[in-house]
Amino acid sequence: ISSALEAAIRNLSGNADLYRHQIHELQGKLTEHLGNFRAVDSLLEDALTGLDDHLRRAEGAGLKIPEAHVQLDRTQLELNELSSTLPVTRKQAVQIQNLYDSGRKKAKLLVEDLTWLNTQFYERWRRTIFTSSAPVSTRWTVLLRFLFLLSAMSWVYILWTAFSGIVRAYKHRLLWGERLMS
């Protein structure tokens, strides 16, 4: 019995080694197949997530298209209204610009008038008589030039008379020499 038992144990031991070896091989294959399964599962999950994202975008785009059409129609109506009011707005802008320009011209003239009025009398008088850039009427310019000419001629006449009197007195030796009055 002992030899039969030993033979059975050896036979069982050999079978156990064979089963252990088969279990190791099976475990290696299962580990490999499990890794492949996880990789395939990960790829399938990524594909499913991508499909879900594309589906959500497509549904969102489908919802946005009618909204875009409504906005486009609304914008077209606003453009039509604006194109009808554009000539009126343009005319108003031209009127505003004309008013602005005329106001600027009036302000410039006012500044020039105030500058003229702030200059001293002698400078105004000199510019009016001797230049044509004075901002006074032609009547005033002619009148002041005439008065200046009249006063200049009076001074020349007075100086001429005085000078001729001095010459006459000198020729007749009225103030010098033997006829000196005492």
mmCIF file of C-alpha atoms in Angstrom:
data_model
loop_
_atom_site.group_PDB
_atom_site.id
_atom_site.type_symbol
_atom_site.label_atom_id
_atom_site.label_comp_id
_atom_site.label_asym_id
_atom_site.label_seq_id
_atom_site.Cartn_x
_atom_site.Cartn_y
_atom_site.Cartn_z
ATOM 1 C CA ILE A 1 0.000 0.000 0.000
ATOM 2 C CA SER A 2 2.717 2.376 0.782
ATOM 3 C CA SER A 3 4.216 2.031 -2.666
ATOM 4 C CA ALA A 4 0.807 2.540 -4.208
ATOM 5 C CA LEU A 5 0.292 5.494 -1.962
ATOM 6 C CA GLU A 6 3.681 6.887 -2.890
ATOM 7 C CA ALA A 7 2.921 6.368 -6.534
ATOM 8 C CA ALA A 8 -0.431 8.093 -6.117
ATOM 9 C CA ILE A 9 1.223 10.960 -4.258
ATOM 10 C CA ARG A 10 3.899 11.253 -6.960
ATOM 11 C CA ASN A 11 1.210 11.118 -9.575
ATOM 12 C CA LEU A 12 -0.804 13.761 -7.701
ATOM 13 C CA SER A 13 2.329 15.811 -7.130
ATOM 14 C CA GLY A 14 3.137 15.677 -10.857
ATOM 15 C CA ASN A 15 -0.427 16.584 -11.702
ATOM 16 C CA ALA A 16 -0.314 19.452 -9.172
ATOM 17 C CA ASP A 17 2.904 20.730 -10.754
ATOM 18 C CA LEU A 18 1.264 20.435 -14.159
ATOM 19 C CA TYR A 19 -1.871 22.187 -12.888
ATOM 20 C CA ARG A 20 0.270 24.870 -11.187
ATOM 21 C CA HIS A 21 2.169 25.402 -14.455
ATOM 22 C CA GLN A 22 -1.145 25.570 -16.398
ATOM 23 C CA ILE A 23 -2.572 27.988 -13.787
ATOM 24 C CA HIS A 24 0.554 30.209 -14.200
ATOM 25 C CA GLU A 25 0.153 30.170 -17.970
ATOM 26 C CA LEU A 26 -3.562 30.846 -17.617
ATOM 27 C CA GLN A 27 -2.841 33.674 -15.150
ATOM 28 C CA GLY A 28 -0.350 35.251 -17.614
ATOM 29 C CA LYS A 29 -2.856 34.973 -20.445
ATOM 30 C CA LEU A 30 -5.633 36.381 -18.230
ATOM 31 C CA THR A 31 -3.384 39.299 -17.204
ATOM 32 C CA GLU A 32 -2.572 40.002 -20.862
ATOM 33 C CA HIS A 33 -6.216 39.720 -21.919
ATOM 34 C CA LEU A 34 -7.288 41.916 -18.982
ATOM 35 C CA GLY A 35 -4.779 44.621 -20.062
ATOM 36 C CA ASN A 36 -6.052 44.396 -23.636
ATOM 37 C CA PHE A 37 -9.649 44.531 -22.374
ATOM 38 C CA ARG A 38 -8.882 47.677 -20.333
ATOM 39 C CA ALA A 39 -7.206 49.312 -23.335
ATOM 40 C CA VAL A 40 -10.183 48.466 -25.569
ATOM 41 C CA ASP A 41 -12.588 49.620 -22.835
ATOM 42 C CA SER A 42 -10.681 52.932 -22.526
ATOM 43 C CA LEU A 43 -10.769 53.414 -26.313
ATOM 44 C CA LEU A 44 -14.501 52.641 -26.382
ATOM 45 C CA GLU A 45 -15.135 55.100 -23.526
ATOM 46 C CA ASP A 46 -13.189 57.834 -25.352
ATOM 47 C CA ALA A 47 -15.127 57.153 -28.542
ATOM 48 C CA LEU A 48 -18.420 57.192 -26.619
ATOM 49 C CA THR A 49 -17.487 60.489 -24.914
ATOM 50 C CA GLY A 50 -16.543 61.986 -28.284
ATOM 51 C CA LEU A 51 -19.851 60.840 -29.756
ATOM 52 C CA ASP A 52 -21.754 62.339 -26.832
ATOM 53 C CA ASP A 53 -19.905 65.656 -27.261
ATOM 54 C CA HIS A 54 -20.632 65.697 -31.000
ATOM 55 C CA LEU A 55 -24.262 64.836 -30.309
ATOM 56 C CA ARG A 56 -24.579 67.707 -27.789
ATOM 57 C CA ARG A 57 -22.942 70.147 -30.215
ATOM 58 C CA ALA A 58 -25.185 69.029 -33.036
ATOM 59 C CA GLU A 59 -28.267 69.410 -30.859
ATOM 60 C CA GLY A 60 -27.051 72.852 -29.665
ATOM 61 C CA ALA A 61 -26.377 73.927 -33.236
ATOM 62 C CA GLY A 62 -29.809 72.682 -34.219
ATOM 63 C CA LEU A 63 -31.315 74.842 -31.494
ATOM 64 C CA LYS A 64 -29.165 77.877 -32.398
ATOM 65 C CA ILE A 65 -29.974 77.875 -36.109
ATOM 66 C CA PRO A 66 -33.594 79.059 -35.707
ATOM 67 C CA GLU A 67 -32.418 81.576 -33.124
ATOM 68 C CA ALA A 68 -29.785 82.817 -35.581
ATOM 69 C CA HIS A 69 -32.451 83.183 -38.264
ATOM 70 C CA VAL A 70 -34.606 85.225 -35.876
ATOM 71 C CA GLN A 71 -31.640 87.468 -35.019
ATOM 72 C CA LEU A 72 -30.782 87.821 -38.699
ATOM 73 C CA ASP A 73 -34.359 88.882 -39.517
ATOM 74 C CA ARG A 74 -34.378 91.338 -36.608
ATOM 75 C CA THR A 75 -31.045 92.804 -37.730
ATOM 76 C CA GLN A 76 -32.314 93.118 -41.303
ATOM 77 C CA LEU A 77 -35.354 95.078 -40.085
ATOM 78 C CA GLU A 78 -33.135 97.378 -38.015
ATOM 79 C CA LEU A 79 -30.859 97.953 -41.017
ATOM 80 C CA ASN A 80 -33.858 98.835 -43.165
ATOM 81 C CA GLU A 81 -35.055 101.324 -40.535
ATOM 82 C CA LEU A 82 -31.596 102.838 -40.248
ATOM 83 C CA SER A 83 -31.225 103.129 -44.020
ATOM 84 C CA SER A 84 -34.509 105.030 -44.170
ATOM 85 C CA THR A 85 -33.425 107.451 -41.412
ATOM 86 C CA LEU A 86 -29.866 107.862 -42.706
ATOM 87 C CA PRO A 87 -30.574 110.808 -45.078
ATOM 88 C CA VAL A 88 -32.319 112.705 -42.267
ATOM 89 C CA THR A 89 -29.448 111.992 -39.893
ATOM 90 C CA ARG A 90 -26.917 113.016 -42.536
ATOM 91 C CA LYS A 91 -28.784 116.296 -43.130
ATOM 92 C CA GLN A 92 -28.855 116.977 -39.384
ATOM 93 C CA ALA A 93 -25.129 116.249 -39.126
ATOM 94 C CA VAL A 94 -24.433 118.735 -41.954
ATOM 95 C CA GLN A 95 -26.589 121.368 -40.223
ATOM 96 C CA ILE A 96 -24.765 120.798 -36.937
ATOM 97 C CA GLN A 97 -21.410 121.102 -38.693
ATOM 98 C CA ASN A 98 -22.514 124.339 -40.381
ATOM 99 C CA LEU A 99 -23.658 125.747 -37.042
ATOM 100 C CA TYR A 100 -20.380 124.717 -35.460
ATOM 101 C CA ASP A 101 -18.375 126.341 -38.275
ATOM 102 C CA SER A 102 -20.362 129.585 -38.101
ATOM 103 C CA GLY A 103 -19.960 129.651 -34.313
ATOM 104 C CA ARG A 104 -16.225 129.134 -34.676
ATOM 105 C CA LYS A 105 -16.032 131.976 -37.238
ATOM 106 C CA LYS A 106 -18.014 134.286 -34.950
ATOM 107 C CA ALA A 107 -15.781 133.418 -32.021
ATOM 108 C CA LYS A 108 -12.687 134.103 -34.125
ATOM 109 C CA LEU A 109 -14.081 137.491 -35.213
ATOM 110 C CA LEU A 110 -14.968 138.305 -31.615
ATOM 111 C CA VAL A 111 -11.442 137.470 -30.459
ATOM 112 C CA GLU A 112 -10.006 139.649 -33.228
ATOM 113 C CA ASP A 113 -12.317 142.538 -32.241
ATOM 114 C CA LEU A 114 -11.408 142.189 -28.577
ATOM 115 C CA THR A 115 -7.713 142.076 -29.442
ATOM 116 C CA TRP A 116 -8.151 145.246 -31.529
ATOM 117 C CA LEU A 117 -9.994 146.981 -28.706
ATOM 118 C CA ASN A 118 -7.313 145.971 -26.174
ATOM 119 C CA THR A 119 -4.504 147.575 -28.192
ATOM 120 C CA GLN A 120 -3.431 151.033 -27.134
ATOM 121 C CA PHE A 121 -4.693 154.132 -28.909
ATOM 122 C CA TYR A 122 -1.345 155.043 -30.462
ATOM 123 C CA GLU A 123 -0.937 151.524 -31.956
ATOM 124 C CA ARG A 124 -4.497 151.544 -33.336
ATOM 125 C CA TRP A 125 -3.987 155.039 -34.771
ATOM 126 C CA ARG A 126 -0.664 154.049 -36.393
ATOM 127 C CA ARG A 127 -2.075 150.810 -37.885
ATOM 128 C CA THR A 128 -5.155 152.608 -39.232
ATOM 129 C CA ILE A 129 -3.185 155.358 -40.960
ATOM 130 C CA PHE A 130 -0.110 153.522 -42.217
ATOM 131 C CA THR A 131 -1.326 149.977 -42.933
ATOM 132 C CA SER A 132 -4.288 148.366 -44.599
ATOM 133 C CA SER A 133 -4.603 145.605 -41.980
ATOM 134 C CA ALA A 134 -6.605 147.620 -39.446
ATOM 135 C CA PRO A 135 -10.117 146.254 -38.870
ATOM 136 C CA VAL A 136 -11.894 149.566 -39.373
ATOM 137 C CA SER A 137 -14.151 150.791 -42.122
ATOM 138 C CA THR A 138 -12.791 152.509 -45.209
ATOM 139 C CA ARG A 139 -14.522 155.730 -44.141
ATOM 140 C CA TRP A 140 -12.561 155.836 -40.866
ATOM 141 C CA THR A 141 -9.312 155.020 -42.663
ATOM 142 C CA VAL A 142 -9.834 157.842 -45.187
ATOM 143 C CA LEU A 143 -10.882 160.304 -42.459
ATOM 144 C CA LEU A 144 -7.865 159.518 -40.238
ATOM 145 C CA ARG A 145 -5.456 159.669 -43.181
ATOM 146 C CA PHE A 146 -6.960 163.026 -44.238
ATOM 147 C CA LEU A 147 -6.617 164.419 -40.688
ATOM 148 C CA PHE A 148 -3.045 163.140 -40.504
ATOM 149 C CA LEU A 149 -2.237 164.757 -43.856
ATOM 150 C CA LEU A 150 -3.853 168.006 -42.738
ATOM 151 C CA SER A 151 -1.904 168.071 -39.458
ATOM 152 C CA ALA A 152 1.343 167.114 -41.222
ATOM 153 C CA MET A 153 0.840 169.905 -43.744
ATOM 154 C CA SER A 154 0.114 172.340 -40.869
ATOM 155 C CA TRP A 155 3.335 171.331 -39.147
ATOM 156 C CA VAL A 156 5.275 171.674 -42.386
ATOM 157 C CA TYR A 157 3.750 175.150 -42.937
ATOM 158 C CA ILE A 158 4.582 176.213 -39.381
ATOM 159 C CA LEU A 159 8.130 174.880 -39.660
ATOM 160 C CA TRP A 160 8.564 176.514 -43.072
ATOM 161 C CA THR A 161 7.371 179.857 -41.772
ATOM 162 C CA ALA A 162 9.633 179.611 -38.727
ATOM 163 C CA PHE A 163 12.604 178.575 -40.822
ATOM 164 C CA SER A 164 12.052 181.367 -43.372
ATOM 165 C CA GLY A 165 11.767 183.867 -40.471
ATOM 166 C CA ILE A 166 15.078 182.635 -39.069
ATOM 167 C CA VAL A 167 16.696 182.916 -42.498
ATOM 168 C CA ARG A 168 15.316 186.468 -42.984
ATOM 169 C CA ALA A 169 16.508 187.516 -39.545
ATOM 170 C CA TYR A 170 19.908 186.042 -40.262
ATOM 171 C CA LYS A 171 20.153 187.784 -43.650
ATOM 172 C CA HIS A 172 19.216 191.165 -42.193
ATOM 173 C CA ARG A 173 21.331 190.602 -39.149
ATOM 174 C CA LEU A 174 18.477 191.479 -36.930
ATOM 175 C CA LEU A 175 19.588 189.416 -33.972
ATOM 176 C CA TRP A 176 23.353 189.409 -34.457
ATOM 177 C CA GLY A 177 26.036 191.975 -34.700
ATOM 178 C CA GLU A 178 25.664 195.771 -34.941
ATOM 179 C CA ARG A 179 21.898 195.872 -35.147
ATOM 180 C CA LEU A 180 21.406 193.978 -31.948
ATOM 181 C CA MET A 181 18.612 195.610 -30.154
ATOM 182 C CA SER A 182 19.376 196.775 -26.722
#
